[in-house]
Amino acid sequence: MLMRTDPFREFDRLAQQLFATGAGTWSKPSQMPMDAYRDGDAYVIALDLPGVDPEAVDIDVERNMLTVKAERRPAATGEGVQLELSERPMGVFSRQLVLADSLDTERIDATYDAGVLTLRIPIAERAKPRKINVSRATDGGPKQLSS
C-alpha cells in the first residue's frame, strides 16, 4: 500500500473534486495546456497530453475551427485491481481554436511524441508576402497632357 507524506495534498485533491478541475467528461471536458508559436512559414501548436494513447486523440477542422479532443483512462483496470491512489487527471480533455484565414487548414500535420501532440499549420500561399511587378502602360493606356 502507498502512503502519502504531504498533508496538504489531500486538501488539493478535495478542492479539485469540489470545483471539478480534475476529470473531464464528454459533455464538459477539461482544457489541456498548450503553447502556440510561429516557426518560419507555419504556426505550431503543442498540447500536453501525457499518458494519452494516440488512438484516443481526435482532431477535427470545420471551416476555421480546430477542435482537439482526447481521453485518458486509468491504466490499471479489471477484476482484482484495487485503486489505492489516483492523482493523475483522467477523463476527457478538449481544446478549440479559431484559425485565421491566412492558414492552410488542408495541410495540417499532427505528430505525437513523449506526451506532446504537435500540430503544424502552414501559412497559406495566398497569405504569404509576394512581389508585384509594375509594367509599362501600353499605347492605348493613359497619356500625359502637356501644358
PDB file of C-alpha atoms in Angstrom, residues 11-134:
ATOM      1  CA  PHE A  11      -6.708  19.366   0.594  1.00  0.00           C
ATOM      2  CA  ASP A  12      -5.689  19.864  -3.045  1.00  0.00           C
ATOM      3  CA  ARG A  13      -7.460  16.658  -4.037  1.00  0.00           C
ATOM      4  CA  LEU A  14     -10.639  17.694  -2.228  1.00  0.00           C
ATOM      5  CA  ALA A  15     -10.552  21.141  -3.837  1.00  0.00           C
ATOM      6  CA  GLN A  16     -10.221  19.526  -7.290  1.00  0.00           C
ATOM      7  CA  GLN A  17     -13.226  17.325  -6.581  1.00  0.00           C
ATOM      8  CA  LEU A  18     -15.317  20.214  -5.263  1.00  0.00           C
ATOM      9  CA  PHE A  19     -14.532  22.578  -8.123  1.00  0.00           C
ATOM     10  CA  ALA A  20     -14.409  19.876 -10.845  1.00  0.00           C
ATOM     11  CA  THR A  21     -10.934  20.870 -12.022  1.00  0.00           C
ATOM     12  CA  GLY A  22      -9.771  17.286 -12.425  1.00  0.00           C
ATOM     13  CA  ALA A  23     -11.505  14.801 -14.678  1.00  0.00           C
ATOM     14  CA  GLY A  24     -13.489  15.957 -17.655  1.00  0.00           C
ATOM     15  CA  THR A  25     -16.464  14.303 -19.307  1.00  0.00           C
ATOM     16  CA  TRP A  26     -17.622  14.262 -22.946  1.00  0.00           C
ATOM     17  CA  SER A  27     -20.258  16.892 -22.099  1.00  0.00           C
ATOM     18  CA  LYS A  28     -17.858  19.027 -20.040  1.00  0.00           C
ATOM     19  CA  PRO A  29     -14.222  18.284 -20.935  1.00  0.00           C
ATOM     20  CA  SER A  30     -11.199  19.678 -19.124  1.00  0.00           C
ATOM     21  CA  GLN A  31      -8.919  22.030 -21.013  1.00  0.00           C
ATOM     22  CA  MET A  32      -5.455  20.802 -21.999  1.00  0.00           C
ATOM     23  CA  PRO A  33      -2.433  23.132 -21.625  1.00  0.00           C
ATOM     24  CA  MET A  34      -0.828  24.352 -24.839  1.00  0.00           C
ATOM     25  CA  ASP A  35       1.850  26.534 -26.396  1.00  0.00           C
ATOM     26  CA  ALA A  36       1.458  28.255 -29.772  1.00  0.00           C
ATOM     27  CA  TYR A  37       4.177  29.929 -31.812  1.00  0.00           C
ATOM     28  CA  ARG A  38       5.221  30.719 -35.366  1.00  0.00           C
ATOM     29  CA  ASP A  39       8.118  28.781 -36.865  1.00  0.00           C
ATOM     30  CA  GLY A  40       9.015  30.094 -40.325  1.00  0.00           C
ATOM     31  CA  ASP A  41       6.095  29.521 -42.684  1.00  0.00           C
ATOM     32  CA  ALA A  42       3.971  27.573 -40.181  1.00  0.00           C
ATOM     33  CA  TYR A  43       2.175  28.008 -36.894  1.00  0.00           C
ATOM     34  CA  VAL A  44       2.914  25.346 -34.309  1.00  0.00           C
ATOM     35  CA  ILE A  45       0.564  24.298 -31.521  1.00  0.00           C
ATOM     36  CA  ALA A  46       1.916  21.970 -28.817  1.00  0.00           C
ATOM     37  CA  LEU A  47      -0.651  20.358 -26.500  1.00  0.00           C
ATOM     38  CA  ASP A  48       0.246  18.429 -23.343  1.00  0.00           C
ATOM     39  CA  LEU A  49      -1.437  15.023 -23.294  1.00  0.00           C
ATOM     40  CA  PRO A  50       0.748  12.800 -21.091  1.00  0.00           C
ATOM     41  CA  GLY A  51      -0.408   9.223 -20.798  1.00  0.00           C
ATOM     42  CA  VAL A  52      -2.928   9.517 -23.641  1.00  0.00           C
ATOM     43  CA  ASP A  53      -2.897   6.816 -26.303  1.00  0.00           C
ATOM     44  CA  PRO A  54      -2.523   8.453 -29.763  1.00  0.00           C
ATOM     45  CA  GLU A  55      -5.546   6.381 -30.870  1.00  0.00           C
ATOM     46  CA  ALA A  56      -7.634   8.267 -28.266  1.00  0.00           C
ATOM     47  CA  VAL A  57      -6.885  11.672 -29.861  1.00  0.00           C
ATOM     48  CA  ASP A  58      -9.488  13.182 -32.192  1.00  0.00           C
ATOM     49  CA  ILE A  59      -8.641  16.245 -34.330  1.00  0.00           C
ATOM     50  CA  ASP A  60     -11.298  17.985 -36.442  1.00  0.00           C
ATOM     51  CA  VAL A  61     -11.306  21.118 -38.572  1.00  0.00           C
ATOM     52  CA  GLU A  62     -14.563  22.667 -39.696  1.00  0.00           C
ATOM     53  CA  ARG A  63     -14.105  25.887 -41.620  1.00  0.00           C
ATOM     54  CA  ASN A  64     -11.676  27.764 -39.349  1.00  0.00           C
ATOM     55  CA  MET A  65     -12.487  25.969 -36.077  1.00  0.00           C
ATOM     56  CA  LEU A  66      -9.877  23.454 -34.910  1.00  0.00           C
ATOM     57  CA  THR A  67     -11.048  21.018 -32.224  1.00  0.00           C
ATOM     58  CA  VAL A  68      -8.755  18.601 -30.392  1.00  0.00           C
ATOM     59  CA  LYS A  69     -10.280  16.028 -28.019  1.00  0.00           C
ATOM     60  CA  ALA A  70      -8.535  13.261 -26.131  1.00  0.00           C
ATOM     61  CA  GLU A  71      -9.412  10.795 -23.404  1.00  0.00           C
ATOM     62  CA  ARG A  72      -7.133   9.353 -20.753  1.00  0.00           C
ATOM     63  CA  ARG A  73      -8.370   6.263 -18.964  1.00  0.00           C
ATOM     64  CA  PRO A  74      -6.946   4.563 -15.898  1.00  0.00           C
ATOM     65  CA  ALA A  75      -4.085   2.220 -16.801  1.00  0.00           C
ATOM     66  CA  ALA A  76      -4.893  -0.475 -14.243  1.00  0.00           C
ATOM     67  CA  THR A  77      -8.483  -1.683 -14.504  1.00  0.00           C
ATOM     68  CA  GLY A  78     -10.186  -5.038 -14.250  1.00  0.00           C
ATOM     69  CA  GLU A  79     -11.034  -7.649 -11.707  1.00  0.00           C
ATOM     70  CA  GLY A  80      -8.735  -7.859  -8.736  1.00  0.00           C
ATOM     71  CA  VAL A  81      -7.407  -4.322  -9.211  1.00  0.00           C
ATOM     72  CA  GLN A  82      -7.933  -2.090  -6.198  1.00  0.00           C
ATOM     73  CA  LEU A  83      -7.064   1.555  -6.726  1.00  0.00           C
ATOM     74  CA  GLU A  84      -5.004   2.822  -3.777  1.00  0.00           C
ATOM     75  CA  LEU A  85      -4.087   6.291  -5.026  1.00  0.00           C
ATOM     76  CA  SER A  86      -5.238   8.342  -8.017  1.00  0.00           C
ATOM     77  CA  GLU A  87      -3.724  11.812  -8.518  1.00  0.00           C
ATOM     78  CA  ARG A  88      -3.331  11.972 -12.288  1.00  0.00           C
ATOM     79  CA  PRO A  89      -6.265  13.622 -14.054  1.00  0.00           C
ATOM     80  CA  MET A  90      -8.353  11.183 -16.060  1.00  0.00           C
ATOM     81  CA  GLY A  91     -11.247  11.734 -18.396  1.00  0.00           C
ATOM     82  CA  VAL A  92     -11.803  13.879 -21.467  1.00  0.00           C
ATOM     83  CA  PHE A  93      -9.672  16.846 -22.474  1.00  0.00           C
ATOM     84  CA  SER A  94     -10.542  19.305 -25.218  1.00  0.00           C
ATOM     85  CA  ARG A  95      -9.333  22.499 -26.846  1.00  0.00           C
ATOM     86  CA  GLN A  96     -10.965  24.620 -29.563  1.00  0.00           C
ATOM     87  CA  LEU A  97      -9.114  27.259 -31.549  1.00  0.00           C
ATOM     88  CA  VAL A  98     -10.303  29.670 -34.207  1.00  0.00           C
ATOM     89  CA  LEU A  99      -7.724  29.661 -37.000  1.00  0.00           C
ATOM     90  CA  ALA A 100      -7.004  32.712 -39.131  1.00  0.00           C
ATOM     91  CA  ASP A 101      -7.966  32.696 -42.810  1.00  0.00           C
ATOM     92  CA  SER A 102      -4.276  33.012 -43.617  1.00  0.00           C
ATOM     93  CA  LEU A 103      -3.617  29.403 -42.502  1.00  0.00           C
ATOM     94  CA  ASP A 104      -3.864  26.372 -44.788  1.00  0.00           C
ATOM     95  CA  THR A 105      -6.242  24.058 -42.909  1.00  0.00           C
ATOM     96  CA  GLU A 106      -5.990  21.468 -45.724  1.00  0.00           C
ATOM     97  CA  ARG A 107      -2.350  20.652 -44.856  1.00  0.00           C
ATOM     98  CA  ILE A 108      -2.282  20.364 -41.032  1.00  0.00           C
ATOM     99  CA  ASP A 109       0.341  17.880 -39.804  1.00  0.00           C
ATOM    100  CA  ALA A 110      -0.098  16.173 -36.407  1.00  0.00           C
ATOM    101  CA  THR A 111       2.588  14.245 -34.507  1.00  0.00           C
ATOM    102  CA  TYR A 112       2.567  12.766 -31.010  1.00  0.00           C
ATOM    103  CA  ASP A 113       5.799  12.269 -29.090  1.00  0.00           C
ATOM    104  CA  ALA A 114       6.581  11.970 -25.365  1.00  0.00           C
ATOM    105  CA  GLY A 115       3.077  13.020 -24.325  1.00  0.00           C
ATOM    106  CA  VAL A 116       3.001  16.132 -26.516  1.00  0.00           C
ATOM    107  CA  LEU A 117       0.672  16.484 -29.509  1.00  0.00           C
ATOM    108  CA  THR A 118       2.241  18.892 -32.020  1.00  0.00           C
ATOM    109  CA  LEU A 119       0.196  20.436 -34.816  1.00  0.00           C
ATOM    110  CA  ARG A 120       1.964  22.272 -37.659  1.00  0.00           C
ATOM    111  CA  ILE A 121      -0.334  24.509 -39.681  1.00  0.00           C
ATOM    112  CA  PRO A 122       1.299  26.038 -42.764  1.00  0.00           C
ATOM    113  CA  ILE A 123       0.616  29.602 -43.806  1.00  0.00           C
ATOM    114  CA  ALA A 124      -1.478  29.635 -46.981  1.00  0.00           C
ATOM    115  CA  GLU A 125       0.331  30.636 -50.179  1.00  0.00           C
ATOM    116  CA  ARG A 126      -2.209  33.413 -50.771  1.00  0.00           C
ATOM    117  CA  ALA A 127      -1.284  34.965 -47.391  1.00  0.00           C
ATOM    118  CA  LYS A 128       2.490  34.994 -47.919  1.00  0.00           C
ATOM    119  CA  PRO A 129       4.115  38.273 -48.967  1.00  0.00           C
ATOM    120  CA  ARG A 130       4.806  38.460 -52.669  1.00  0.00           C
ATOM    121  CA  LYS A 131       6.300  40.908 -55.107  1.00  0.00           C
ATOM    122  CA  ILE A 132       4.033  42.685 -57.591  1.00  0.00           C
ATOM    123  CA  ASN A 133       5.689  43.642 -60.875  1.00  0.00           C
ATOM    124  CA  VAL A 134       4.880  47.014 -62.377  1.00  0.00           C
TER     125      VAL A 134
END
